[in-house]
mmCIF file of C-alpha atoms and ligand atoms in Angstrom:
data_model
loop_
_atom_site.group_PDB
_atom_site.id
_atom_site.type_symbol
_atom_site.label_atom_id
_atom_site.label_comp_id
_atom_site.label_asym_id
_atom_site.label_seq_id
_atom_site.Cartn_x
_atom_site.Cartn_y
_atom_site.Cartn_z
ATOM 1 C CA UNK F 1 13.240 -0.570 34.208
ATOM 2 C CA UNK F 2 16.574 -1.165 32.653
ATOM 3 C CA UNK F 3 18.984 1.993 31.575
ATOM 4 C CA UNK F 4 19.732 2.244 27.550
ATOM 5 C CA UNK F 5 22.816 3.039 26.488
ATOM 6 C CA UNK F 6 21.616 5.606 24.431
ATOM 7 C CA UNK F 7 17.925 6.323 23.883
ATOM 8 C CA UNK F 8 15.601 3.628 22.878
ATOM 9 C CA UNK F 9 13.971 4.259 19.307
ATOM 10 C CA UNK F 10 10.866 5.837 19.735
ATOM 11 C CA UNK F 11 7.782 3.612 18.336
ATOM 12 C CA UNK F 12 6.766 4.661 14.857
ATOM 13 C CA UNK F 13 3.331 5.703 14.778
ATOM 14 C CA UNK F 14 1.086 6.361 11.822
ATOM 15 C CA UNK F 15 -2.564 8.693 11.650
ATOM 16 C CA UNK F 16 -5.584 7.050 11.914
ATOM 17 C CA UNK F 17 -8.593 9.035 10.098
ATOM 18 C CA UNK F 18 -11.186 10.131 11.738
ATOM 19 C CA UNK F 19 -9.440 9.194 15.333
ATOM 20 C CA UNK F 20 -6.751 10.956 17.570
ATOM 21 C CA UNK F 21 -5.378 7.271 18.397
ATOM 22 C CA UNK F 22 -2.136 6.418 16.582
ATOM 23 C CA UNK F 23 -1.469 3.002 14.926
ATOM 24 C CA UNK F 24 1.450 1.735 16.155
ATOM 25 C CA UNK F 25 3.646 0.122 12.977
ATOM 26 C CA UNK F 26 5.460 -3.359 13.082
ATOM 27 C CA UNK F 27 6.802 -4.588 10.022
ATOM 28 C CA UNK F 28 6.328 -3.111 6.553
ATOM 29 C CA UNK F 29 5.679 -6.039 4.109
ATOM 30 C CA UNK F 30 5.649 -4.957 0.327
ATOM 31 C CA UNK F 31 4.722 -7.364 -2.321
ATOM 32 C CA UNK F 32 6.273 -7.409 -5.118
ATOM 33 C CA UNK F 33 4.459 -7.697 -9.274
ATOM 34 C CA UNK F 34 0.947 -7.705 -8.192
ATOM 35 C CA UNK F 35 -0.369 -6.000 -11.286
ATOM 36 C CA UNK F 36 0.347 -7.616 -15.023
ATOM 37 C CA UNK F 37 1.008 -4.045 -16.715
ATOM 38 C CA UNK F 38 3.588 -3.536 -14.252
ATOM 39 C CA UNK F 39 5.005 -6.558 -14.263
ATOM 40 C CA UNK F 40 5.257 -6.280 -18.213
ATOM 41 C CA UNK F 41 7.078 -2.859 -18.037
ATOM 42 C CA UNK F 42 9.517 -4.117 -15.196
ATOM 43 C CA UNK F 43 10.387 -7.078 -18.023
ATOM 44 C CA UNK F 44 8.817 -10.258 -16.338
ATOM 45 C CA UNK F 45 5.544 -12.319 -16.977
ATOM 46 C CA UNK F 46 3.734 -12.710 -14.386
ATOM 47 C CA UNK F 47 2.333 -16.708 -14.630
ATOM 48 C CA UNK F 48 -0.244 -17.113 -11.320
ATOM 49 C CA UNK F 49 -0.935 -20.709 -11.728
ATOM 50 C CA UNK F 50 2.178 -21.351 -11.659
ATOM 51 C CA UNK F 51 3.674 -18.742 -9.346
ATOM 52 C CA UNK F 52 3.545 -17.473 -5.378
ATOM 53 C CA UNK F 53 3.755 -14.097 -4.840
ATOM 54 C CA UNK F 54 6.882 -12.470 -3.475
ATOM 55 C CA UNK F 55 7.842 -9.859 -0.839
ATOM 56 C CA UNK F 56 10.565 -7.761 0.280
ATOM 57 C CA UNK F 57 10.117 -5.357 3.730
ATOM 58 C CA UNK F 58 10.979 -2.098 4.731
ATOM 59 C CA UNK F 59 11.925 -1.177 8.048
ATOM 60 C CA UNK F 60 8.988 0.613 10.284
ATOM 61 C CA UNK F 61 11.576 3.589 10.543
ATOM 62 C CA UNK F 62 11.148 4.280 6.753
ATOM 63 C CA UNK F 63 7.633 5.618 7.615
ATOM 64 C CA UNK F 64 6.680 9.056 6.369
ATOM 65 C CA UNK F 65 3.289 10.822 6.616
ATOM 66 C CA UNK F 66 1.436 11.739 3.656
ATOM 67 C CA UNK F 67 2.109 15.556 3.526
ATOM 68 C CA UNK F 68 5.952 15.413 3.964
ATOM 69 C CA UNK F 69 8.375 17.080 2.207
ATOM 70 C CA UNK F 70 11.172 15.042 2.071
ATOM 71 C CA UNK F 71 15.171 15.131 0.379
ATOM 72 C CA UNK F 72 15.828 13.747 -2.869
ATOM 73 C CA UNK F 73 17.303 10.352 -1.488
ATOM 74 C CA UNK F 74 20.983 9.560 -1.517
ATOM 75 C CA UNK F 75 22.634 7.617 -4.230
ATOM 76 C CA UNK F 76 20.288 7.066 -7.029
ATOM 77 C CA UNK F 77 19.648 9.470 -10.235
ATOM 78 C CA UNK F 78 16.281 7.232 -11.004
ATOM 79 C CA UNK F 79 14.536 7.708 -7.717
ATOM 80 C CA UNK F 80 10.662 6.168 -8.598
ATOM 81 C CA UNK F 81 6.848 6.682 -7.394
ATOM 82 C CA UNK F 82 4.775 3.480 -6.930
ATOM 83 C CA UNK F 83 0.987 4.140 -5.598
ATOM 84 C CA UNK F 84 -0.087 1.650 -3.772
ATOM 85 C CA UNK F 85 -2.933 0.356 -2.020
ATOM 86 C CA UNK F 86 -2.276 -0.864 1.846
ATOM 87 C CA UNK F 87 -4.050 -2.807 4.500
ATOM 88 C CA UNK F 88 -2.669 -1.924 8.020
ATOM 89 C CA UNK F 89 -3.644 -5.380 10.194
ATOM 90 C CA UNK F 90 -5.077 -4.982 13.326
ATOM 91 C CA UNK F 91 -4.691 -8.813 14.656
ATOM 92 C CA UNK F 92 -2.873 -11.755 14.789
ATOM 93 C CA UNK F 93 -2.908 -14.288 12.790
ATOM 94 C CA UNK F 94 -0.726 -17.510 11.625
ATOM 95 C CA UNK F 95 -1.594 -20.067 8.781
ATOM 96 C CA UNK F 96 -4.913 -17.983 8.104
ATOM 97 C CA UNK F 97 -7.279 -19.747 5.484
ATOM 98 C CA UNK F 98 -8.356 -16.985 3.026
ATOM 99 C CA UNK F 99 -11.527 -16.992 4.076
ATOM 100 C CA UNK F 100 -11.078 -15.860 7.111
ATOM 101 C CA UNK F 101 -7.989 -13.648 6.134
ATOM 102 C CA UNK F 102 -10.187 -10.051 5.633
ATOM 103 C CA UNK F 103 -10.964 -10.923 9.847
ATOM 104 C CA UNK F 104 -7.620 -9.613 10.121
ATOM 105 C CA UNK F 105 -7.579 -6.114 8.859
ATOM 106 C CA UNK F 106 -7.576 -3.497 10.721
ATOM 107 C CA UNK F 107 -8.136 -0.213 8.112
ATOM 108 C CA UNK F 108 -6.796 0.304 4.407
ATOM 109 C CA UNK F 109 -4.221 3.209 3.521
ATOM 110 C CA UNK F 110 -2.785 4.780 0.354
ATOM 111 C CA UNK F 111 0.996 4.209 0.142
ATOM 112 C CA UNK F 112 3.887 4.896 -1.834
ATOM 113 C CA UNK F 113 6.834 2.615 -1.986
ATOM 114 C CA UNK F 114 9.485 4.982 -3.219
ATOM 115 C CA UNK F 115 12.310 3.260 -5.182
ATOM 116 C CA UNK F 116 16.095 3.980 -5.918
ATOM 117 C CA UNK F 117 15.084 1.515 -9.355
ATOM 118 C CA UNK F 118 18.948 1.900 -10.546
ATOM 119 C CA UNK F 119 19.957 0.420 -7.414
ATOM 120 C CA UNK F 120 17.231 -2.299 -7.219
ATOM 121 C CA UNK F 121 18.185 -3.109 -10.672
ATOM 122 C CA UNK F 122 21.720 -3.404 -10.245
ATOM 123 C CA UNK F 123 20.824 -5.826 -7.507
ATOM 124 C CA UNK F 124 18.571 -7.933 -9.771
ATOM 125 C CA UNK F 125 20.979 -8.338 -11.799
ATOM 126 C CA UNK F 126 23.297 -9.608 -9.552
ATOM 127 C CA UNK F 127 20.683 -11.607 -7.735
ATOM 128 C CA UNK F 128 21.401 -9.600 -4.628
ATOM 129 C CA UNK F 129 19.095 -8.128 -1.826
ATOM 130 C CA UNK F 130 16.761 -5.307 -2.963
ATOM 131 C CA UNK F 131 17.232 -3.470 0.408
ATOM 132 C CA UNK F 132 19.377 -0.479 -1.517
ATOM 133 C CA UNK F 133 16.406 0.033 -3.899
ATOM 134 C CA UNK F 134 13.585 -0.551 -1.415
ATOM 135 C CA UNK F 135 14.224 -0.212 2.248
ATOM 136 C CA UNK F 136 15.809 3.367 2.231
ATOM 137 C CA UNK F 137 15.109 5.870 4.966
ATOM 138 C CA UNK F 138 11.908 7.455 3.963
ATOM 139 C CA UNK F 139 10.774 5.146 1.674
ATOM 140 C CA UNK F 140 7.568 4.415 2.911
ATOM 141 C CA UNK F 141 4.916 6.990 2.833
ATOM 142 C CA UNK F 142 1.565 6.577 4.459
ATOM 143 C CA UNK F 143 -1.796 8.400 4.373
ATOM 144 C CA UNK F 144 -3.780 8.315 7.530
ATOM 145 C CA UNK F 145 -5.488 4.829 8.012
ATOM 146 C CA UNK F 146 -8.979 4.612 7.571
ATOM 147 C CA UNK F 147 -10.776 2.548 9.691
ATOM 148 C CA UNK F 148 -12.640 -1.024 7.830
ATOM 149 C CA UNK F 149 -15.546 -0.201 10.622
ATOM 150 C CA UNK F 150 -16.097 2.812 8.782
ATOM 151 C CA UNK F 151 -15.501 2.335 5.008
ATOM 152 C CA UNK F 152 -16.328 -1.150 4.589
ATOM 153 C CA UNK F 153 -14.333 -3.862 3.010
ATOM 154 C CA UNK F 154 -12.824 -2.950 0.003
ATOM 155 C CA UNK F 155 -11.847 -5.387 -2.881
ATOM 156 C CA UNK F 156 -12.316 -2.733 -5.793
ATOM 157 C CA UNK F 157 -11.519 0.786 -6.969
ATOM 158 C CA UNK F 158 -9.823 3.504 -8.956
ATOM 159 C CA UNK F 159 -6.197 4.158 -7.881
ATOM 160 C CA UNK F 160 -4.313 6.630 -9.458
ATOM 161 C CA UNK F 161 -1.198 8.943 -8.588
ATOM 162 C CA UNK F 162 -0.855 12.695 -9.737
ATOM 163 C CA UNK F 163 2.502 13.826 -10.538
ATOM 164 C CA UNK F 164 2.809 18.066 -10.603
ATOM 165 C CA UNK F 165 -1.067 17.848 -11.475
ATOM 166 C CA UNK F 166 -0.366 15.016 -14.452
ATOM 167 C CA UNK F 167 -1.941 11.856 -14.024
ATOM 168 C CA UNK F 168 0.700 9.412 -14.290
ATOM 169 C CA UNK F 169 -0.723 6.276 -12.732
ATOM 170 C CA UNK F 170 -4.304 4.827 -13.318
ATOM 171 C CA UNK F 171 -5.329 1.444 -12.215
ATOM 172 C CA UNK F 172 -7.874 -0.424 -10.544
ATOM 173 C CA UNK F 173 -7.599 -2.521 -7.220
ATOM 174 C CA UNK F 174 -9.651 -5.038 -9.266
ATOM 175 C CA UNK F 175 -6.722 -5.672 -10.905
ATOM 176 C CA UNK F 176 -4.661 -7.168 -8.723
ATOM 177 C CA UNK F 177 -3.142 -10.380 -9.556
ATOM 178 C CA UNK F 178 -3.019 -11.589 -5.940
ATOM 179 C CA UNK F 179 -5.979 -9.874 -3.900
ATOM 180 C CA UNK F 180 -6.017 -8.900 -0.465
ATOM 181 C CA UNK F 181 -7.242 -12.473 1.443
ATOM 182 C CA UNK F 182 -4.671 -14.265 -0.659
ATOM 183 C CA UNK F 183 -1.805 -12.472 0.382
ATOM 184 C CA UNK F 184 -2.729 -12.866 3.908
ATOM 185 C CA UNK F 185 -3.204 -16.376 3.710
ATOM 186 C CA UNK F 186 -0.178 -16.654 1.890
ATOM 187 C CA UNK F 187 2.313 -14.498 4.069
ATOM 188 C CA UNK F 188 1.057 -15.686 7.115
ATOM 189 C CA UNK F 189 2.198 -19.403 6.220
ATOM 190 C CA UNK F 190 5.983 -17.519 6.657
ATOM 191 C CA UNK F 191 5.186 -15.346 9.454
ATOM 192 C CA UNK F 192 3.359 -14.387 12.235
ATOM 193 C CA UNK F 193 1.253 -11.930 11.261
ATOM 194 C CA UNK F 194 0.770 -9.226 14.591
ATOM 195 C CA UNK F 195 -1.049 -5.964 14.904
ATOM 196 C CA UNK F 196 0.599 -2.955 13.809
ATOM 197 C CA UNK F 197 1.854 -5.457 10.315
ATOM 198 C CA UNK F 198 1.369 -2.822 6.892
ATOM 199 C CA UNK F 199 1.300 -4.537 3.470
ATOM 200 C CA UNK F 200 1.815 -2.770 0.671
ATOM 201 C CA UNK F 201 0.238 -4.671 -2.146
ATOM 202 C CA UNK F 202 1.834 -3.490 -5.019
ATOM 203 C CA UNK F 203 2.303 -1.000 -7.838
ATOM 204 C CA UNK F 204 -0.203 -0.665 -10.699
ATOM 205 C CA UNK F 205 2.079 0.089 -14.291
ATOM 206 C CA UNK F 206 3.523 3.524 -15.441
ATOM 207 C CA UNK F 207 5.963 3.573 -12.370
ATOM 208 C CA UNK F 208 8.411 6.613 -13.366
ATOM 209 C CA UNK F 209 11.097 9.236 -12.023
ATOM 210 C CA UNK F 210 10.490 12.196 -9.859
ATOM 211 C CA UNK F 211 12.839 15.062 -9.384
ATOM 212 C CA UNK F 212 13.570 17.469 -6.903
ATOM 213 C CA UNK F 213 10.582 19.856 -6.572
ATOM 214 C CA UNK F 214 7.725 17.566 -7.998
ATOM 215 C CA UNK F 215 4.788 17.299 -5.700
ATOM 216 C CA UNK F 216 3.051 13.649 -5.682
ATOM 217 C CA UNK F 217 -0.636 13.055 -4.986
ATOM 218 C CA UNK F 218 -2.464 10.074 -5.432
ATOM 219 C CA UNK F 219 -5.919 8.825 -4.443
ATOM 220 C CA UNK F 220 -7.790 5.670 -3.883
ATOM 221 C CA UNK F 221 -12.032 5.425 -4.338
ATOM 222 C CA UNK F 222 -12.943 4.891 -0.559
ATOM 223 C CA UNK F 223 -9.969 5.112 1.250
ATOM 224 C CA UNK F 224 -8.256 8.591 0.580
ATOM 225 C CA UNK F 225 -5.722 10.676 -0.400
ATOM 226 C CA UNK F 226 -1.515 11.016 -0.056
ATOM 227 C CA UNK F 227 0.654 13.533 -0.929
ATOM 228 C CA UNK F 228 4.507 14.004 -0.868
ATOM 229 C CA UNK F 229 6.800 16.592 -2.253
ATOM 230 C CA UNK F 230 10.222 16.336 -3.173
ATOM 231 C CA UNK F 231 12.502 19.071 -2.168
HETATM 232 MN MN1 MN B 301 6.020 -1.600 -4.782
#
């Protein structure tokens, strides 16, 4: 084997429940507007016969397990919580029809795609990359993945975030605008889907500020729990 000229980045690897395997993580795909309340309060309509859904990624190394504490990021005074539901894939797949897109899925997780909003406003506006206001080092928090050979496919079910005990987010899965098989189908006509792929599918509304010292937990029916505190 070839010498590195400094050490190789370790693989980043997220908790599987109920297993001491880890899953090893790819790519981090995150779809933007997936819920029409959310949507509304980020100022944009939301048209799905007449729109594709759209994605921005985060790097693997963003990764953070659920039960982190973590620094108030750099760079930001409107640093945001966004629960989301995510599949983790578990095979490859290119050009999948969308019935056989679920084939792909490996387990489900709870997420939270934490968001410098100023700065992925400012780049709206400007029409530039969201990377500043999305893909930020630990940006992407993860609750262990459970397993679809033990919980079943899921299509439905309460999601909801807890902010110092508050309820702050309340939604449904049902409610997506693009479900799960048609965001496969979709993103793998632009990639190669692989194992170790996460997709974040979205916020529900009532995305909002946290602060240093607020403690986050949220919850999805049948897949689990996350939490993350803000030091
Ligand atoms: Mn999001």
């Amino acid at each position: 084997m070839s010498a590195t000229v400094f050490p190789a980045p370790r693989p980043v690897l997220a908790d599987i429940a109920g297993s001491k395997a880890k899953f090893p993580i790819r790519r981090i795909f995150c779809v933007g507007r997936n819920y029409h309340a959310h949507a509304a309060e980020m100022g944009v309509r939301v048209d799905k016969s007449t729109q594709e859904p759209f994605y921005f990624l985060k790097d693997a190394s963003a990764y953070v397990p659920s039960g982190s504490t973590i620094d108030y990021p750099p760079q930001t005074a409107n640093y945001h919580h966004e629960m989301e539901f995510v599949a983790a894939i578990g095979q490859a797949g290119f050009e999948v029809p969308e019935a056989e897109a679920e084939s792909l899925i490996y387990g489900y997780a709870c997420g939270l795609d934490m968001s410098r909003r100023d700065l992925q406003f400012k780049a709206r506006e400007k029409g530039h990359p969201w990377d500043l206001g999305k893909n930020f080092e630990q940006s992407a928090v993860l609750s262990p993945i459970v397993r679809k050979q033990d919980c079943g496919t899921i299509h439905e079910g309460a999601i909801e975030l807890r902010v110092n005990g508050q309820t702050v987010q309340q939604s449904d899965l049902k409610r997506m605008i693009w479900q799960l098989p048609e965001i496969i189908a979709h993103l793998s006509r632009f990639y190669h889907l692989q194992a170790g792929d996460l997709i974040y599918t979205g916020t529900p509304e009532d995305v909002g500020a946290v602060k240093s010292g607020d403690v986050l937990e949220g919850s999805i029916a049948g897949v689990g729990n996350i939490k993350l505190s803000i030091r």
